[in-house]
Amino acid sequence: MPPYTANSEVRPVSPVPVTVVGIGADGWPGLAPTSREALRAAEVIIGGPRQLDLLPTDCPAERVAWPSPLRPAVPGLLSEHAGRRVCVLASGDPMFYGIGRTLAEILGADRLRVLPHPSSVSYACARLGWPLHDTDVISLVGRPLGALSAALHDGRRLLVLSAGEDTPAEVAGLLRERGYGPSRMTVLEHLGGNRERHLTDTAHDWHHPPGAPLNVIAVDCRRDPSALRIPLTPGLPDEAFEHDGQLTKRHVRAATLAALAPAPGELLWDVGGGSGSIGIEWMRAHPSCRAVTVERDPVRAGRIARNADALGVPALRVVTGAAPAALAGLPAPDAVFIGGGLTAPGLLEACWDGLRPGGRLVANTVTLESEALLTDWYRRHGGDLTRLAVAHAVPVGGFTGWRQAMPVTQWSVAKPTDGQEGPGRDGPWRRA
Ligand SMILES: C[S@@+](CC[C@H](N)C(=O)[O-])C[C@H]1O[C@@H](n2cnc3c(N)ncnc32)[C@H](O)[C@@H]1O
């Protein structure tokens, strides 16, 4: 086996214990010589039964099938075979939604040798003539269908990793429901194998029976002109949300998201969720953004979950209960939004205490009582106190006049990190 290191300039060259070999539907004949050599030299080959069946008889290694569920079994299996030359078989590119990620987490990248095969999305792009770098990839393997909604934009191309043979019909149903019935879908089955098959139709006309469980769905998104356009930036149209009036309206919402300033991987507490719009727009900022919304009214909590699903962020966590009690035990957030319950005793204190140092807190109110509270906290902690007064032009008889919405007072502040002291008037970006 050739020696391998993750970075040969700074680490000594040494053989590594586990080699991960990507294999496609074309099996052994499709493997690169390096991958074949690694498999022939292995003492143990671990893989799914389907992948193990692709190996020829002249691979003398002991063959071990992954148990199900896989993840909890991995550390035990690896230690059981420690010290032997172990190869793990993975489908396609092991580092793309594959076992490679789990192995890297457990073993560390420098104890792993990865020999990739083209992934299903590389094959799909090759068949369709689509540039992979200009195609959005969404996995529905072990993930809710609703996640696809966030990726729907007119003219955009998507590749959807299917959970099984029923996924194409489910995707077609979702596309129709979201006003994307005219989209062209191509289901690509057994990519790279001798049973490869492609099936194309619009989502609107998709009535095909289930095909192969191994498939990728290519979607050329086309929005029905009558369907609501859902853009990328915060401040979605109010009609995008199901609501009972408890909704931070579009212009104030856009200003609120700007103050909350989401970044990849960050966690938000949306306290007093209402219709869920703030947590939802936070999560739409990046697929890795996470949010917990706390809403005391169970009917509204149900509505928040529906809005999250419809707008492509079904992973939004909805806690039904009254803050501050309902905040207990939640993971520390990077940002907190308070849209309701400001005058509940101890609520602002609990949000402030829970926020990680350097995190942002933004609170909106339309009442004088809450405004007095925010003014007091502003005096003590600094930040920005802002008044947002939005007016819309409406018909007045045969003329046009301004209809003023209730002005919203917004306090936004960054919690000092260790070593920062006292009130200041800097905005969240300078102090975070
Ligand atoms: C003005 S709405 C928030 C609107 C929300 N940001 C949106 O855009 O949908 C205030 C919400 O806070 C909820 N609420 C008030 N006090 C609360 C508390 N102590 N804990 C949790 N929710 C509370 C109310 O039920 C209401 O749904």
Short mmCIF file of N, CA and C in Angstrom, two decimals, residues 284-375:
data_model
loop_
_atom_site.label_atom_id
_atom_site.label_comp_id
_atom_site.label_asym_id
_atom_site.label_seq_id
_atom_site.Cartn_x
_atom_site.Cartn_y
_atom_site.Cartn_z
N ARG A 284 -33.34 30.49 6.83
CA ARG A 284 -33.21 30.56 5.37
C ARG A 284 -31.93 31.29 4.95
N ALA A 285 -31.30 32.00 5.90
CA ALA A 285 -30.08 32.75 5.56
C ALA A 285 -28.96 31.82 5.11
N HIS A 286 -28.91 30.61 5.71
CA HIS A 286 -27.89 29.63 5.32
C HIS A 286 -28.35 28.25 5.79
N PRO A 287 -28.11 27.20 5.01
CA PRO A 287 -28.60 25.87 5.40
C PRO A 287 -28.08 25.41 6.77
N SER A 288 -26.96 25.97 7.24
CA SER A 288 -26.43 25.52 8.53
C SER A 288 -26.93 26.37 9.70
N CYS A 289 -27.73 27.42 9.44
CA CYS A 289 -28.27 28.23 10.54
C CYS A 289 -29.38 27.44 11.24
N ARG A 290 -29.39 27.54 12.58
CA ARG A 290 -30.38 26.80 13.37
C ARG A 290 -31.16 27.78 14.23
N ALA A 291 -32.40 27.42 14.54
CA ALA A 291 -33.22 28.31 15.38
C ALA A 291 -34.17 27.50 16.24
N VAL A 292 -34.42 28.05 17.43
CA VAL A 292 -35.46 27.51 18.32
C VAL A 292 -36.46 28.63 18.50
N THR A 293 -37.74 28.34 18.29
CA THR A 293 -38.74 29.37 18.55
C THR A 293 -39.59 28.94 19.74
N VAL A 294 -39.85 29.89 20.63
CA VAL A 294 -40.62 29.60 21.85
C VAL A 294 -41.93 30.36 21.76
N GLU A 295 -43.03 29.64 21.76
CA GLU A 295 -44.35 30.26 21.63
C GLU A 295 -45.29 29.62 22.64
N ARG A 296 -45.97 30.47 23.42
CA ARG A 296 -46.80 29.93 24.49
C ARG A 296 -48.15 29.40 23.99
N ASP A 297 -48.61 29.90 22.84
CA ASP A 297 -49.93 29.52 22.33
C ASP A 297 -49.79 28.29 21.42
N PRO A 298 -50.43 27.16 21.79
CA PRO A 298 -50.23 25.93 21.00
C PRO A 298 -50.75 26.02 19.56
N VAL A 299 -51.82 26.83 19.36
CA VAL A 299 -52.34 26.96 17.98
C VAL A 299 -51.29 27.66 17.12
N ARG A 300 -50.70 28.71 17.70
CA ARG A 300 -49.65 29.42 16.95
C ARG A 300 -48.42 28.53 16.76
N ALA A 301 -48.11 27.73 17.77
CA ALA A 301 -46.95 26.83 17.64
C ALA A 301 -47.15 25.88 16.45
N GLY A 302 -48.38 25.38 16.29
CA GLY A 302 -48.68 24.50 15.15
C GLY A 302 -48.52 25.25 13.83
N ARG A 303 -48.96 26.51 13.85
CA ARG A 303 -48.86 27.32 12.62
C ARG A 303 -47.39 27.59 12.27
N ILE A 304 -46.56 27.81 13.29
CA ILE A 304 -45.12 28.05 13.05
C ILE A 304 -44.52 26.84 12.33
N ALA A 305 -44.88 25.64 12.81
CA ALA A 305 -44.32 24.42 12.19
C ALA A 305 -44.75 24.32 10.73
N ARG A 306 -46.01 24.68 10.45
CA ARG A 306 -46.48 24.63 9.05
C ARG A 306 -45.74 25.65 8.20
N ASN A 307 -45.55 26.86 8.73
CA ASN A 307 -44.81 27.89 7.97
C ASN A 307 -43.38 27.45 7.71
N ALA A 308 -42.75 26.83 8.72
CA ALA A 308 -41.35 26.40 8.58
C ALA A 308 -41.25 25.34 7.47
N ASP A 309 -42.20 24.44 7.44
CA ASP A 309 -42.18 23.38 6.43
C ASP A 309 -42.40 23.99 5.03
N ALA A 310 -43.38 24.89 4.94
CA ALA A 310 -43.71 25.48 3.63
C ALA A 310 -42.56 26.34 3.10
N LEU A 311 -41.79 26.93 3.99
CA LEU A 311 -40.72 27.84 3.54
C LEU A 311 -39.35 27.18 3.57
N GLY A 312 -39.33 25.86 3.69
CA GLY A 312 -38.09 25.12 3.45
C GLY A 312 -37.18 24.95 4.63
N VAL A 313 -37.69 25.23 5.87
CA VAL A 313 -36.81 25.03 7.03
C VAL A 313 -37.53 24.16 8.09
N PRO A 314 -37.87 22.92 7.71
CA PRO A 314 -38.61 22.06 8.64
C PRO A 314 -37.84 21.73 9.91
N ALA A 315 -36.53 21.99 9.92
CA ALA A 315 -35.74 21.68 11.12
C ALA A 315 -35.88 22.76 12.20
N LEU A 316 -36.64 23.82 11.95
CA LEU A 316 -36.88 24.82 13.00
C LEU A 316 -37.49 24.11 14.21
N ARG A 317 -36.88 24.33 15.37
CA ARG A 317 -37.38 23.67 16.58
C ARG A 317 -38.42 24.56 17.25
N VAL A 318 -39.60 24.01 17.45
CA VAL A 318 -40.67 24.79 18.06
C VAL A 318 -40.89 24.29 19.48
N VAL A 319 -40.71 25.20 20.46
CA VAL A 319 -40.97 24.84 21.86
C VAL A 319 -42.28 25.52 22.25
N THR A 320 -43.27 24.72 22.62
CA THR A 320 -44.55 25.30 23.03
C THR A 320 -44.52 25.50 24.53
N GLY A 321 -44.53 26.76 24.95
CA GLY A 321 -44.47 27.06 26.38
C GLY A 321 -44.16 28.53 26.57
N ALA A 322 -44.35 29.01 27.78
CA ALA A 322 -44.13 30.43 28.07
C ALA A 322 -42.70 30.66 28.54
N ALA A 323 -42.06 31.65 27.94
CA ALA A 323 -40.75 32.09 28.41
C ALA A 323 -40.97 32.97 29.64
N PRO A 324 -40.08 33.03 30.63
CA PRO A 324 -38.73 32.46 30.58
C PRO A 324 -38.63 30.97 30.93
N ALA A 325 -39.70 30.38 31.55
CA ALA A 325 -39.56 29.00 32.00
C ALA A 325 -39.18 28.07 30.83
N ALA A 326 -39.79 28.31 29.65
CA ALA A 326 -39.58 27.41 28.51
C ALA A 326 -38.17 27.50 27.92
N LEU A 327 -37.39 28.48 28.38
CA LEU A 327 -36.02 28.61 27.85
C LEU A 327 -35.04 27.67 28.55
N ALA A 328 -35.47 27.16 29.71
CA ALA A 328 -34.54 26.35 30.52
C ALA A 328 -34.05 25.15 29.73
N GLY A 329 -32.76 24.94 29.75
CA GLY A 329 -32.18 23.76 29.11
C GLY A 329 -31.89 23.90 27.63
N LEU A 330 -32.29 25.04 27.02
CA LEU A 330 -31.98 25.22 25.59
C LEU A 330 -30.49 25.50 25.43
N PRO A 331 -29.89 25.05 24.32
CA PRO A 331 -28.46 25.35 24.10
C PRO A 331 -28.23 26.86 23.95
N ALA A 332 -27.07 27.34 24.42
CA ALA A 332 -26.78 28.78 24.39
C ALA A 332 -26.80 29.30 22.95
N PRO A 333 -27.55 30.39 22.71
CA PRO A 333 -27.65 30.91 21.34
C PRO A 333 -26.56 31.92 21.00
N ASP A 334 -26.41 32.15 19.70
CA ASP A 334 -25.53 33.20 19.20
C ASP A 334 -26.29 34.52 19.08
N ALA A 335 -27.62 34.40 19.02
CA ALA A 335 -28.46 35.60 18.93
C ALA A 335 -29.81 35.28 19.53
N VAL A 336 -30.44 36.32 20.10
CA VAL A 336 -31.78 36.17 20.66
C VAL A 336 -32.65 37.26 20.07
N PHE A 337 -33.86 36.88 19.65
CA PHE A 337 -34.86 37.87 19.27
C PHE A 337 -36.03 37.77 20.22
N ILE A 338 -36.46 38.91 20.75
CA ILE A 338 -37.65 38.91 21.60
C ILE A 338 -38.75 39.67 20.87
N GLY A 339 -39.75 38.90 20.46
CA GLY A 339 -40.87 39.50 19.71
C GLY A 339 -42.14 39.52 20.54
N GLY A 340 -42.11 38.88 21.71
CA GLY A 340 -43.29 38.84 22.57
C GLY A 340 -42.88 38.47 23.97
N GLY A 341 -43.68 38.92 24.95
CA GLY A 341 -43.44 38.52 26.34
C GLY A 341 -42.41 39.36 27.06
N LEU A 342 -42.06 40.54 26.48
CA LEU A 342 -40.99 41.36 27.10
C LEU A 342 -41.26 41.69 28.56
N THR A 343 -42.54 41.90 28.90
CA THR A 343 -42.85 42.31 30.29
C THR A 343 -43.02 41.11 31.22
N ALA A 344 -42.90 39.89 30.68
CA ALA A 344 -42.97 38.72 31.57
C ALA A 344 -41.80 38.79 32.54
N PRO A 345 -42.06 38.64 33.86
CA PRO A 345 -40.97 38.78 34.83
C PRO A 345 -39.80 37.86 34.53
N GLY A 346 -38.63 38.45 34.49
CA GLY A 346 -37.40 37.67 34.32
C GLY A 346 -37.09 37.26 32.88
N LEU A 347 -37.97 37.64 31.92
CA LEU A 347 -37.74 37.16 30.54
C LEU A 347 -36.47 37.77 29.92
N LEU A 348 -36.35 39.09 30.02
CA LEU A 348 -35.19 39.74 29.41
C LEU A 348 -33.89 39.27 30.10
N GLU A 349 -33.96 39.12 31.44
CA GLU A 349 -32.78 38.65 32.19
C GLU A 349 -32.38 37.25 31.70
N ALA A 350 -33.38 36.37 31.53
CA ALA A 350 -33.08 34.99 31.13
C ALA A 350 -32.47 34.96 29.72
N CYS A 351 -32.99 35.83 28.84
CA CYS A 351 -32.44 35.88 27.47
C CYS A 351 -31.00 36.40 27.50
N TRP A 352 -30.77 37.44 28.28
CA TRP A 352 -29.44 38.04 28.38
C TRP A 352 -28.45 37.04 28.99
N ASP A 353 -28.89 36.36 30.06
CA ASP A 353 -28.00 35.39 30.72
C ASP A 353 -27.70 34.20 29.80
N GLY A 354 -28.70 33.80 29.01
CA GLY A 354 -28.53 32.63 28.16
C GLY A 354 -27.64 32.89 26.95
N LEU A 355 -27.62 34.16 26.51
CA LEU A 355 -26.87 34.54 25.30
C LEU A 355 -25.37 34.32 25.51
N ARG A 356 -24.71 33.77 24.51
CA ARG A 356 -23.26 33.58 24.67
C ARG A 356 -22.56 34.94 24.58
N PRO A 357 -21.43 35.11 25.30
CA PRO A 357 -20.69 36.38 25.21
C PRO A 357 -20.35 36.69 23.75
N GLY A 358 -20.56 37.92 23.36
CA GLY A 358 -20.32 38.31 21.97
C GLY A 358 -21.56 38.17 21.10
N GLY A 359 -22.60 37.49 21.61
CA GLY A 359 -23.82 37.29 20.83
C GLY A 359 -24.68 38.56 20.77
N ARG A 360 -25.67 38.55 19.88
CA ARG A 360 -26.54 39.72 19.70
C ARG A 360 -27.91 39.48 20.29
N LEU A 361 -28.47 40.53 20.89
CA LEU A 361 -29.85 40.48 21.36
C LEU A 361 -30.62 41.61 20.69
N VAL A 362 -31.78 41.27 20.13
CA VAL A 362 -32.63 42.26 19.47
C VAL A 362 -34.04 42.10 20.03
N ALA A 363 -34.64 43.20 20.49
CA ALA A 363 -36.00 43.13 21.03
C ALA A 363 -36.84 44.21 20.36
N ASN A 364 -38.05 43.84 19.93
CA ASN A 364 -38.98 44.78 19.29
C ASN A 364 -40.21 44.96 20.17
N THR A 365 -40.74 46.17 20.22
CA THR A 365 -42.01 46.34 20.94
C THR A 365 -42.79 47.51 20.35
N VAL A 366 -44.11 47.46 20.58
CA VAL A 366 -44.95 48.59 20.17
C VAL A 366 -45.62 49.22 21.39
N THR A 367 -45.35 48.69 22.62
CA THR A 367 -46.04 49.25 23.80
C THR A 367 -45.09 50.14 24.60
N LEU A 368 -45.69 51.12 25.28
CA LEU A 368 -44.90 52.05 26.09
C LEU A 368 -44.25 51.35 27.27
N GLU A 369 -44.97 50.34 27.83
CA GLU A 369 -44.45 49.63 29.00
C GLU A 369 -43.16 48.89 28.63
N SER A 370 -43.19 48.20 27.52
CA SER A 370 -41.98 47.46 27.10
C SER A 370 -40.89 48.42 26.65
N GLU A 371 -41.33 49.52 26.04
CA GLU A 371 -40.33 50.51 25.60
C GLU A 371 -39.57 51.06 26.80
N ALA A 372 -40.28 51.28 27.92
CA ALA A 372 -39.62 51.79 29.13
C ALA A 372 -38.56 50.78 29.60
N LEU A 373 -38.93 49.51 29.53
CA LEU A 373 -37.98 48.46 29.93
C LEU A 373 -36.74 48.48 29.02
N LEU A 374 -36.99 48.57 27.72
CA LEU A 374 -35.86 48.56 26.77
C LEU A 374 -34.98 49.80 26.95
N THR A 375 -35.61 50.94 27.27
CA THR A 375 -34.83 52.18 27.48
C THR A 375 -33.92 52.00 28.69
#
